[in-house]
Short mmCIF file of C-alpha atoms in Angstrom, two decimals:
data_model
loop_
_atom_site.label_atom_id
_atom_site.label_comp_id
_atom_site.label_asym_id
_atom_site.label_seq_id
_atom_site.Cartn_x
_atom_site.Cartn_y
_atom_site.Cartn_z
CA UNK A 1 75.41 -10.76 33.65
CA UNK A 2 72.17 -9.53 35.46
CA UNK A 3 68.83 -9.64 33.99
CA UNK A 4 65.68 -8.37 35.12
CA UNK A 5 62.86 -9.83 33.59
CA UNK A 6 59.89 -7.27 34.72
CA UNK A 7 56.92 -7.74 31.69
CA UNK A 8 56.81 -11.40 30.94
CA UNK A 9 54.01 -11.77 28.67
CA UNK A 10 51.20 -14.47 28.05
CA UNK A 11 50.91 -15.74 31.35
CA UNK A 12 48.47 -16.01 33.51
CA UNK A 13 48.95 -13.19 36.23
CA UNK A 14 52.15 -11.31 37.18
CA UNK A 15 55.96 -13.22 37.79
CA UNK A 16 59.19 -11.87 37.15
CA UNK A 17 62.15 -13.77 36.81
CA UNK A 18 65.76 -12.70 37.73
CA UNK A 19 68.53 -14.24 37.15
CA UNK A 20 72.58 -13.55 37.49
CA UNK A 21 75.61 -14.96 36.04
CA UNK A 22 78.59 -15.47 38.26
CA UNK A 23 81.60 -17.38 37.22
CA UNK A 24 79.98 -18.94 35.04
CA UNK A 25 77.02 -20.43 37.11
CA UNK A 26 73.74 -19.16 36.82
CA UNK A 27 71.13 -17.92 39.94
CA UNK A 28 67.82 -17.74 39.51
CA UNK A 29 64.46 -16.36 41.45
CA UNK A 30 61.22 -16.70 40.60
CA UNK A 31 59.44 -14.38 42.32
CA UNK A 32 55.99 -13.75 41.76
CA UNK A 33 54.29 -10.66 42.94
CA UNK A 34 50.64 -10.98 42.12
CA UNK A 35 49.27 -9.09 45.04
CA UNK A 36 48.02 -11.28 48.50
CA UNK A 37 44.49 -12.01 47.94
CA UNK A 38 43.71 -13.57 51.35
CA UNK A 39 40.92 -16.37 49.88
CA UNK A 40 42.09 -18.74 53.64
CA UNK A 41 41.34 -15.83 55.65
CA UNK A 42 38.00 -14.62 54.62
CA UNK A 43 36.58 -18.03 54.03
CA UNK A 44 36.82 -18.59 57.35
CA UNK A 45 33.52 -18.48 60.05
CA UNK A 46 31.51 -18.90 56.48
CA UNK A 47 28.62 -21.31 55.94
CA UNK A 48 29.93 -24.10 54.08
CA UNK A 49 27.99 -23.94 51.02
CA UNK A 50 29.03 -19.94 50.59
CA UNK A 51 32.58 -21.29 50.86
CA UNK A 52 32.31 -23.57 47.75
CA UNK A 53 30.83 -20.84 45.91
CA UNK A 54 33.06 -18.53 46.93
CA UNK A 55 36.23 -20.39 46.59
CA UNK A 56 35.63 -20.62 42.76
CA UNK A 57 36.59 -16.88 42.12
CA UNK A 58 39.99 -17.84 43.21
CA UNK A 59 40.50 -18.27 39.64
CA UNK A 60 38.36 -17.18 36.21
CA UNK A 61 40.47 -19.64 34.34
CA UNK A 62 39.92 -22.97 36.13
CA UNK A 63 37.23 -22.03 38.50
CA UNK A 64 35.76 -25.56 38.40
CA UNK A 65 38.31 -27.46 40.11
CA UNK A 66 38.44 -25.07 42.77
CA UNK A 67 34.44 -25.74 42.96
CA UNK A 68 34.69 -29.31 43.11
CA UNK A 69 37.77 -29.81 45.23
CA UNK A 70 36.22 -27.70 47.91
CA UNK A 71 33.11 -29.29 48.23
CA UNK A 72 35.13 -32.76 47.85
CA UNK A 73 36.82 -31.09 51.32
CA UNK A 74 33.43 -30.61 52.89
CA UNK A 75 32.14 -33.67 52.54
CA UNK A 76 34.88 -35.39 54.11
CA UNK A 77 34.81 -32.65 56.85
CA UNK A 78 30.66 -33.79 57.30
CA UNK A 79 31.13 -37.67 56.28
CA UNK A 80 28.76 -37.30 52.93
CA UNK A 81 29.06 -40.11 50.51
CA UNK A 82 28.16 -39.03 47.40
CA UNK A 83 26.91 -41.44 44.52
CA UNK A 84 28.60 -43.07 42.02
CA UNK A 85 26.59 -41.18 39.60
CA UNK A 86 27.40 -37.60 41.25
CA UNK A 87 31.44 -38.32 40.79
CA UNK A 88 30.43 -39.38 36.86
CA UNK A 89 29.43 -35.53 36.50
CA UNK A 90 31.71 -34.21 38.39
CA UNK A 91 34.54 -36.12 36.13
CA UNK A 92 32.55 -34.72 33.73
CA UNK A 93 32.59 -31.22 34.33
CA UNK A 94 36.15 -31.72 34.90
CA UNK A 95 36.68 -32.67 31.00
CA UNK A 96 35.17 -29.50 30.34
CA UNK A 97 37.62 -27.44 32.81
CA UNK A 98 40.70 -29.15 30.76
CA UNK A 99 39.41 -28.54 27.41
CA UNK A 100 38.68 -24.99 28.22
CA UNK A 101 42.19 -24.27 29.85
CA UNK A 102 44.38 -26.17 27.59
CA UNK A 103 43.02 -24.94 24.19
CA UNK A 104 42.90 -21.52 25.86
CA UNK A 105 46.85 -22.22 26.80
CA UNK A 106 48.16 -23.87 23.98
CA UNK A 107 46.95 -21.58 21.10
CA UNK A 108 46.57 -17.92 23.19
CA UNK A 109 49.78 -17.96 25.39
CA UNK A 110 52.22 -20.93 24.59
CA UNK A 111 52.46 -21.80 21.05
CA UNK A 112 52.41 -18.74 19.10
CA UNK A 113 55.88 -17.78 19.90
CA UNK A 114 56.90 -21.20 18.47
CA UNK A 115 54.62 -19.92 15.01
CA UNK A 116 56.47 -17.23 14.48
CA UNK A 117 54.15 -15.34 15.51
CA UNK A 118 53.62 -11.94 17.91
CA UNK A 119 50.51 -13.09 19.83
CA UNK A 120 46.94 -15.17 19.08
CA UNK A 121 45.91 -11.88 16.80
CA UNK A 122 49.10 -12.36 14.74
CA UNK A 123 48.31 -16.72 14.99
CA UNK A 124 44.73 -15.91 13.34
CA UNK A 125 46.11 -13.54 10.20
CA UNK A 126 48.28 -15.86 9.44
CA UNK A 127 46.27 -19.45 9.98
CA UNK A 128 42.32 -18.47 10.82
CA UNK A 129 41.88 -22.35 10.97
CA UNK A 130 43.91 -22.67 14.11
CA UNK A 131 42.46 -19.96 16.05
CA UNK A 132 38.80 -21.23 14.51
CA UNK A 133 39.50 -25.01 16.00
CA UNK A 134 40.93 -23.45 19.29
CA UNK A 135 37.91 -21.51 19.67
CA UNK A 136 35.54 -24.63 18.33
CA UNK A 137 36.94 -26.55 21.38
CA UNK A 138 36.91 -24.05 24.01
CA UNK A 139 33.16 -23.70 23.35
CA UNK A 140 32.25 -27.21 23.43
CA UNK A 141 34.76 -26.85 26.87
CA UNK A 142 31.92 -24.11 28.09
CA UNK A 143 29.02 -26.46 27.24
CA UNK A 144 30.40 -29.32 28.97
CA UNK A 145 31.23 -27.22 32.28
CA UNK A 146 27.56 -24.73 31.97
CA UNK A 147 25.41 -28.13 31.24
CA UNK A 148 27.13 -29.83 34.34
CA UNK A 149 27.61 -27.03 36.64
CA UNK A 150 25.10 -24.72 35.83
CA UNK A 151 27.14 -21.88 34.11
CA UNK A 152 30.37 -21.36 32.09
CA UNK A 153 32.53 -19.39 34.67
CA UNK A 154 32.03 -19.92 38.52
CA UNK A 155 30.39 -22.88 38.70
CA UNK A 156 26.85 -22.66 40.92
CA UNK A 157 25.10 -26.67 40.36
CA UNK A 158 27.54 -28.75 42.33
CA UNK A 159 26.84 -28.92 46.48
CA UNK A 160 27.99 -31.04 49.30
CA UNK A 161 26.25 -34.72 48.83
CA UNK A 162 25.66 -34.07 44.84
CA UNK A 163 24.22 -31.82 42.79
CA UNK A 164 21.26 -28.37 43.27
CA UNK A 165 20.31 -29.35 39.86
CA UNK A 166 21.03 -32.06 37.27
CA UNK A 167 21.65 -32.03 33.23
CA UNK A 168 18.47 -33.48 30.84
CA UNK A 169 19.21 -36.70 29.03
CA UNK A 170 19.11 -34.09 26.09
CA UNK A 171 21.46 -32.17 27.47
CA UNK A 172 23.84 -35.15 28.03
CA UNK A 173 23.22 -36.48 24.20
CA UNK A 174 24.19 -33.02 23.21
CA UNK A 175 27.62 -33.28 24.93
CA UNK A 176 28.61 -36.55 23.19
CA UNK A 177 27.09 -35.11 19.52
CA UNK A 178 29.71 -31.86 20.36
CA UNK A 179 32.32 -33.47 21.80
CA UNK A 180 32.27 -36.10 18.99
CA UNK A 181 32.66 -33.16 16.49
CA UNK A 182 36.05 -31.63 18.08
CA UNK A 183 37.75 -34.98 18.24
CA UNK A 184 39.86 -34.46 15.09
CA UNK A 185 40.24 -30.97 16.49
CA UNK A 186 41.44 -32.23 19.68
CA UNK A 187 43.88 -34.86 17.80
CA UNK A 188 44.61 -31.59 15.23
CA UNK A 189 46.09 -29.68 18.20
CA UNK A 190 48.22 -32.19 19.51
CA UNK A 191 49.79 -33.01 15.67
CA UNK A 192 50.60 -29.35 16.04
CA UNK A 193 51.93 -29.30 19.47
CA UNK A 194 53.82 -32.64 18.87
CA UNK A 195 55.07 -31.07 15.27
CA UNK A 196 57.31 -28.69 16.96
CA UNK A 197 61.16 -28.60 17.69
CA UNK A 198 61.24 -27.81 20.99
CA UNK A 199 64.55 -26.43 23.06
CA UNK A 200 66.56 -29.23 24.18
CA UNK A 201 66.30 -30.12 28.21
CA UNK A 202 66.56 -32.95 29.71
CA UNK A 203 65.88 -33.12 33.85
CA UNK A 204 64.52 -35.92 35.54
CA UNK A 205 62.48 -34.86 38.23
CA UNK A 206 59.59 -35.92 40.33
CA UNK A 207 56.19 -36.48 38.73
CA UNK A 208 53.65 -36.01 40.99
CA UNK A 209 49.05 -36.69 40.27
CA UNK A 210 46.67 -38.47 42.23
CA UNK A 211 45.17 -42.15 41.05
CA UNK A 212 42.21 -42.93 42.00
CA UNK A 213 43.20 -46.93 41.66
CA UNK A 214 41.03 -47.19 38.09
CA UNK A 215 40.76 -44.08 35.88
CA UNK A 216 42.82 -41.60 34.27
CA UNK A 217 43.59 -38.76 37.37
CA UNK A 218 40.98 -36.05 37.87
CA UNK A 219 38.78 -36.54 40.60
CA UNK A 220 39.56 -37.80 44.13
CA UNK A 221 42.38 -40.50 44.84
CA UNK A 222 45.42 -40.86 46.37
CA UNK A 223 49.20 -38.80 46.08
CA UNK A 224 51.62 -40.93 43.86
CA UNK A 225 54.88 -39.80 42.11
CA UNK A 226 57.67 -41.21 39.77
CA UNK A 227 59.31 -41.69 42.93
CA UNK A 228 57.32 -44.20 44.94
CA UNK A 229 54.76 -41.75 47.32
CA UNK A 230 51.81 -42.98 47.83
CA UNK A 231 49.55 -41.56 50.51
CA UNK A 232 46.11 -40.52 51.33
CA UNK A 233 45.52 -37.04 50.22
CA UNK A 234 44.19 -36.29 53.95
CA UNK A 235 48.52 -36.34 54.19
CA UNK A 236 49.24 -33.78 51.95
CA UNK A 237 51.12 -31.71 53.91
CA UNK A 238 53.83 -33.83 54.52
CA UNK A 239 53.97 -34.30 50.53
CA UNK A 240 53.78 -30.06 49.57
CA UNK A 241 55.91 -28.68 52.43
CA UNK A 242 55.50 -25.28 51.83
CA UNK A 243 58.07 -22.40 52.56
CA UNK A 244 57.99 -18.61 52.64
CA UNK A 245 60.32 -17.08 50.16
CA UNK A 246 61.02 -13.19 51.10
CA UNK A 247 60.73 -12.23 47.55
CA UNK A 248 57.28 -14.08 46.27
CA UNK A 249 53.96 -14.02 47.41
CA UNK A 250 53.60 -17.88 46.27
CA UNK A 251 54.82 -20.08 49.12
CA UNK A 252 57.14 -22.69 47.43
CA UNK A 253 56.75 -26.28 47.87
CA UNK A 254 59.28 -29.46 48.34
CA UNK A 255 59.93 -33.01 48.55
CA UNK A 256 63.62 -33.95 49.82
CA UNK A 257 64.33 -30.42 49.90
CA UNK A 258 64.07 -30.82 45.72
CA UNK A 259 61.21 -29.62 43.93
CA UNK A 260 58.44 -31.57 41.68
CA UNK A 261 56.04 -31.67 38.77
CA UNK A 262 52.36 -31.42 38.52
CA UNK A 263 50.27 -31.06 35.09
CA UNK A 264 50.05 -32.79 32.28
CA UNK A 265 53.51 -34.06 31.69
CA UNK A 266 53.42 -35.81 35.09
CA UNK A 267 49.83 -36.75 34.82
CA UNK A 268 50.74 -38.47 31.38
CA UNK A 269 54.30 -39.86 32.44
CA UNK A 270 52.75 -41.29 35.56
CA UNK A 271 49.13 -42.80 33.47
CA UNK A 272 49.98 -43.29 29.63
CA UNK A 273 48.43 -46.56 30.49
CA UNK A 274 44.88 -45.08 31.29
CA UNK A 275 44.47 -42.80 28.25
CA UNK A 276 41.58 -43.10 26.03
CA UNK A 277 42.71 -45.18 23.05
CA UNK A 278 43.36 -42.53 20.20
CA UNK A 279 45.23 -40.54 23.14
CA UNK A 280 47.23 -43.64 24.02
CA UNK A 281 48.25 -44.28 20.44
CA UNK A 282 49.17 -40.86 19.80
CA UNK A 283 51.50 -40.74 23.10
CA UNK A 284 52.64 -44.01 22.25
CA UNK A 285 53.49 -43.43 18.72
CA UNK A 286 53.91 -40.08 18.30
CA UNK A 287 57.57 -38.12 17.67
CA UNK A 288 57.68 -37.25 21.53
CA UNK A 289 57.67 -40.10 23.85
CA UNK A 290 56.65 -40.44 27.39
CA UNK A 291 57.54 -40.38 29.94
CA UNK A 292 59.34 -37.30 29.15
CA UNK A 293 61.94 -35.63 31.18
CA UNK A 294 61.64 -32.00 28.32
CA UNK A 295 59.43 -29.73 30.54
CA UNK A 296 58.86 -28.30 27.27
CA UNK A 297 57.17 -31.55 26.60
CA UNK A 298 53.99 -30.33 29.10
CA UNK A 299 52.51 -28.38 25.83
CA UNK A 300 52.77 -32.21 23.83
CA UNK A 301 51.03 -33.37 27.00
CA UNK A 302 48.06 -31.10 27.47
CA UNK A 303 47.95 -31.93 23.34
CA UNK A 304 47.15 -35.36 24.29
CA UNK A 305 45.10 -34.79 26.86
CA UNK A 306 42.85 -32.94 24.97
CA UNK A 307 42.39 -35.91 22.73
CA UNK A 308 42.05 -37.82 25.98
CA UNK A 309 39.50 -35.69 28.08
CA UNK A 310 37.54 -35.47 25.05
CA UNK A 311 37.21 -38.95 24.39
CA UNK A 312 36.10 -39.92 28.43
CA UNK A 313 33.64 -36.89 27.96
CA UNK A 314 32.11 -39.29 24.92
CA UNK A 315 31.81 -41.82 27.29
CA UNK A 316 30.95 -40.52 30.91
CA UNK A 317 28.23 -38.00 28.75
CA UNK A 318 27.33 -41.24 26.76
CA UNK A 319 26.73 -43.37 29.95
CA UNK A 320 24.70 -41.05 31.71
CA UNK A 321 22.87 -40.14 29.02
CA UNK A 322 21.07 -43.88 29.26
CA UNK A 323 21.28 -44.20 33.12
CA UNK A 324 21.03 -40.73 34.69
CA UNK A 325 18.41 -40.46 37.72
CA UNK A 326 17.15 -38.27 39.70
CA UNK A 327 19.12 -37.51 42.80
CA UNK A 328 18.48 -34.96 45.36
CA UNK A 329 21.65 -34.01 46.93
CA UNK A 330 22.84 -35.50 50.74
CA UNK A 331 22.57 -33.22 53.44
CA UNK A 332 24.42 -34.10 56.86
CA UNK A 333 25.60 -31.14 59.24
CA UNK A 334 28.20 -32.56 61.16
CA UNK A 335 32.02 -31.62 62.61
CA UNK A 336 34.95 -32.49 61.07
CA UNK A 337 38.05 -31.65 58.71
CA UNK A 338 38.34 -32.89 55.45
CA UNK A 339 40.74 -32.82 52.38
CA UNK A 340 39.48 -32.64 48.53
CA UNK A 341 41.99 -32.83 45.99
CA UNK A 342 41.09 -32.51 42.44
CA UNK A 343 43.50 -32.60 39.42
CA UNK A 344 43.24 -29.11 37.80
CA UNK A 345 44.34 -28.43 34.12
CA UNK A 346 47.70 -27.00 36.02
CA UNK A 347 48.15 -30.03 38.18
CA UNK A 348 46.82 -31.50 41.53
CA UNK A 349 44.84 -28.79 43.59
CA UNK A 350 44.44 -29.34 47.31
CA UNK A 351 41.40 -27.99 49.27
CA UNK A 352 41.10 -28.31 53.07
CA UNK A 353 38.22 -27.12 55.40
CA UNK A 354 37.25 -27.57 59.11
CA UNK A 355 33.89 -27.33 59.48
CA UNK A 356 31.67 -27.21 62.98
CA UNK A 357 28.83 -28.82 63.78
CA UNK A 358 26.57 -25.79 62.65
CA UNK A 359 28.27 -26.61 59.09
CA UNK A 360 30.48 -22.79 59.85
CA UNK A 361 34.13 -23.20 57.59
CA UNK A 362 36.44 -22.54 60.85
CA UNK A 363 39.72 -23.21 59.03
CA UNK A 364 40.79 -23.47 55.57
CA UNK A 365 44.04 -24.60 53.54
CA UNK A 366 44.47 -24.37 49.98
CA UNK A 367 47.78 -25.58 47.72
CA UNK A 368 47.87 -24.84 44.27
CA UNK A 369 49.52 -26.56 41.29
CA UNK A 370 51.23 -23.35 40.45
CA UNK A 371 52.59 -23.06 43.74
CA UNK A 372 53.79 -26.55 43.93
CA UNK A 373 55.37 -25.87 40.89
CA UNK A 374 57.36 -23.24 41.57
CA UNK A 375 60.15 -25.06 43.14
CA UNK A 376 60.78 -27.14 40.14
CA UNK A 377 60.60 -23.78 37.83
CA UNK A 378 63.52 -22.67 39.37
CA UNK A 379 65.70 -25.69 39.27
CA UNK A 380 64.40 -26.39 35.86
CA UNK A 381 65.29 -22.74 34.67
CA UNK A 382 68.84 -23.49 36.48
CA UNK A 383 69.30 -26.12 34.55
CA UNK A 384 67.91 -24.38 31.00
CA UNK A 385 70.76 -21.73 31.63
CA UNK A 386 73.48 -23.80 32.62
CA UNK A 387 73.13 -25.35 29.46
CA UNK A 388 72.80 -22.74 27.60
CA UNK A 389 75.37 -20.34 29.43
CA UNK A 390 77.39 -19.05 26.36
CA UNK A 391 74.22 -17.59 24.58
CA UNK A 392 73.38 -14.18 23.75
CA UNK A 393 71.66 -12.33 27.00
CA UNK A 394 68.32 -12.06 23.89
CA UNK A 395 68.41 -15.80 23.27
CA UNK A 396 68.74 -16.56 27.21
CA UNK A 397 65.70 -14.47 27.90
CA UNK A 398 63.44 -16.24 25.32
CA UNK A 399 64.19 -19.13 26.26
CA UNK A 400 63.49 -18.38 30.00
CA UNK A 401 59.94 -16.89 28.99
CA UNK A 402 59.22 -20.18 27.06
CA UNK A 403 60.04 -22.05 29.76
CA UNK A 404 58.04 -20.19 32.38
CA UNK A 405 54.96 -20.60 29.18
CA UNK A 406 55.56 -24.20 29.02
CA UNK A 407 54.66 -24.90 32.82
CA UNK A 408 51.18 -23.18 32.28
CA UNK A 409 51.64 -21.25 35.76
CA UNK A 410 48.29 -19.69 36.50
CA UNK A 411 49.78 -17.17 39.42
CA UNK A 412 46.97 -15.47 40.38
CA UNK A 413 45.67 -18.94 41.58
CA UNK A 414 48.97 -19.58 43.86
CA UNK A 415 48.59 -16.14 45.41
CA UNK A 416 44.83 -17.24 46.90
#
């Protein structure tokens, strides 16, 4: 058996999947041909502030974390130290990235097929209420990320050594009244994502986030994993390893020449002990447990994390709202390279810039979730097959597409 699979549907950007079945053993590629965009190359011999703008086009989707993990690079490249109040918004903001991307995910591209139904149109004729709440949440998402970063899409606020302009105490109360009033949306979502029978897979692998020693991961801290890294993120190289595969234009990344996991299932198998505390009960006691070794199990985890995000938005927005100050931003031109790593709604994002001493980008690096996932979708899709190998070529296909869905790949991102 051969099979081309050319028009995968409700994903983010453009992969095809092929796979063949020879003596019984299946072969897979994920190839992914979203065209070369170049972002490395023309960021380079750019002022430093034009690259953090500009590097936030690399995706419409999640264009915050792109924002805030390359001006986390520059700083480090300039030795800024920003204030403790400065990484509160920026944590911030970051709660409204997820809640955008996973409602957006969850309801528009992963779930319906698990509804029964053909597409979000189809989801909305048949329950209104579910599109309504997944709509309700990514608004409050937008609010969150324009009050913070100054717009919706393609952040503008946040520069090296803070931020160009800062939310009103209103604007902050205003976040915790909305954010407060999607809660039992948020925990809604994740009933339904948690409610569903899921295909059976089990395939330990390695779960991969940054801690930053205190907090739930999102902004700044160290590499860990399931299987004992811990390093500075300035090392990330030697934790991504990426190769060139002649049929994608997505470089692949390994550990131990085996792939990992970054997103929401590794974030929550790695930090169930950080959650907020409705999130933590409902990972705790709900019908999936973590950690989790179903990559299915990713959609139950960005369920909870919506119920999590929203709840440290409640009390980041609520903290601030009492001790916010004004701040003018840092400024230091000086040489240097620097790494910012941010965790995106997709999984950890690396950003790395070498900056000279007129504060001119001369190099740039950038490592995707979706790229470091891309590994572990193949050996994961393997495995999906093996175990399913005496299934109709129709049932082998859908479950390859929900698979693929499940990881969340955003590959217009890994193509930067």
């Amino acid at each position: 058996m051969n099979v081309e699979m050319n028009y995968i549907t409700q994903i983010e950007g453009h992969g095809i999947i092929n796979f063949e079945i020879v003596d019984g053993k299946p072969k897979v590629r994920m190839e992914v041909h979203e065209g070369a965009r170049l972002f490395e190359s023309f960021l380079r011999n750019r002022r430093a502030d034009e690259v953090i703008a500009m590097s936030s086009r690399i995706c419409g989707v999640c264009p915050v974390v792109h924002n805030y993990a390359a001006v986390q690079a520059v700083e480090n490249a300039m030795g800024i130290e920003v204030s403790e109040q400065t990484k509160l918004l920026r944590r911030l903001g970051n709660v409204g990235q997820m809640l955008q991307s996973h409602a957006l995910h969850l309801y528009v591209l992963a779930l319906p097929e698990y509804l029964n139904a053909d597409g979000v149109v189809d989801v909305y004729m048949r329950n209104p209420e579910a599109v309504k709440r997944a709509l309700k949440i990514r608004n409050v998402g937008n609010l969150i990320v324009e009050v913070v970063s100054g717009r919706a899409v393609h952040p503008v606020s946040s520069v090296p050594g803070g931020f160009a302009k800062l939310p009103t105490k209103t604007e902050l109360k205003r976040i915790v009244k909305e954010l407060k009033g999607v809660l039992d949306d948020c925990i809604e979502t994740y009933n339904l994502a948690a409610s569903i029978k899921y295909p059976e897979l089990q395939r330990k692998t390695e779960y991969s986030a940054i801690d930053d020693g205190e907090m739930y991961p999102s902004y700044g801290g160290m590499i860990v994993s399931s299987e004992g890294v811990r390093a500075p993120a300035k090392d990330y190289r030697k934790y991504t390893n990426e190769v060139f595969r002649p049929y994608s234009h997505t470089k692949f990344s390994t550990r131990n020449g085996h792939g990992f996991f970054v997103g929401s299932i590794a974030r929550v198998n790695l930090f169930s002990d950080r959650l907020g505390e409705k999130a933590k009960e409902l990972a705790k006691n709900g019908p999936v447990k973590f950690p989790s070794y179903n990559p299915f199990h990713n959609l139950v985890a960005q369920g909870v994390e919506l119920v999590h995000y929203t709840e440290e938005g409640i009390e980041i927005a609520s903290q601030l709202a009492r001790t916010l100050k004004d701040e003018k931003p840092v400024k230091i031109v000086r040489s240097g390279t620097g790494v910012g790593v941010v965790e995106a709604p997709r999984g950890t994002l690396f950003h790395e810039y070498t900056v000279d001493a007129n504060g001119i980008v001369k190099e740039a690096n950038i490592i995707t979730p979706t790229a470091q996932n891309v590994q572990n979708i193949e050996e994961d899709l393997t495995a999906l097959l093996t175990a399913n190998i005496n299934k109709p070529r129709e049932e082998l296909v859908r479950l390859t597409e929900a698979l693929l869905r499940a990881y969340d790949p955003c590959f217009s991102c890994s193509t930067h």
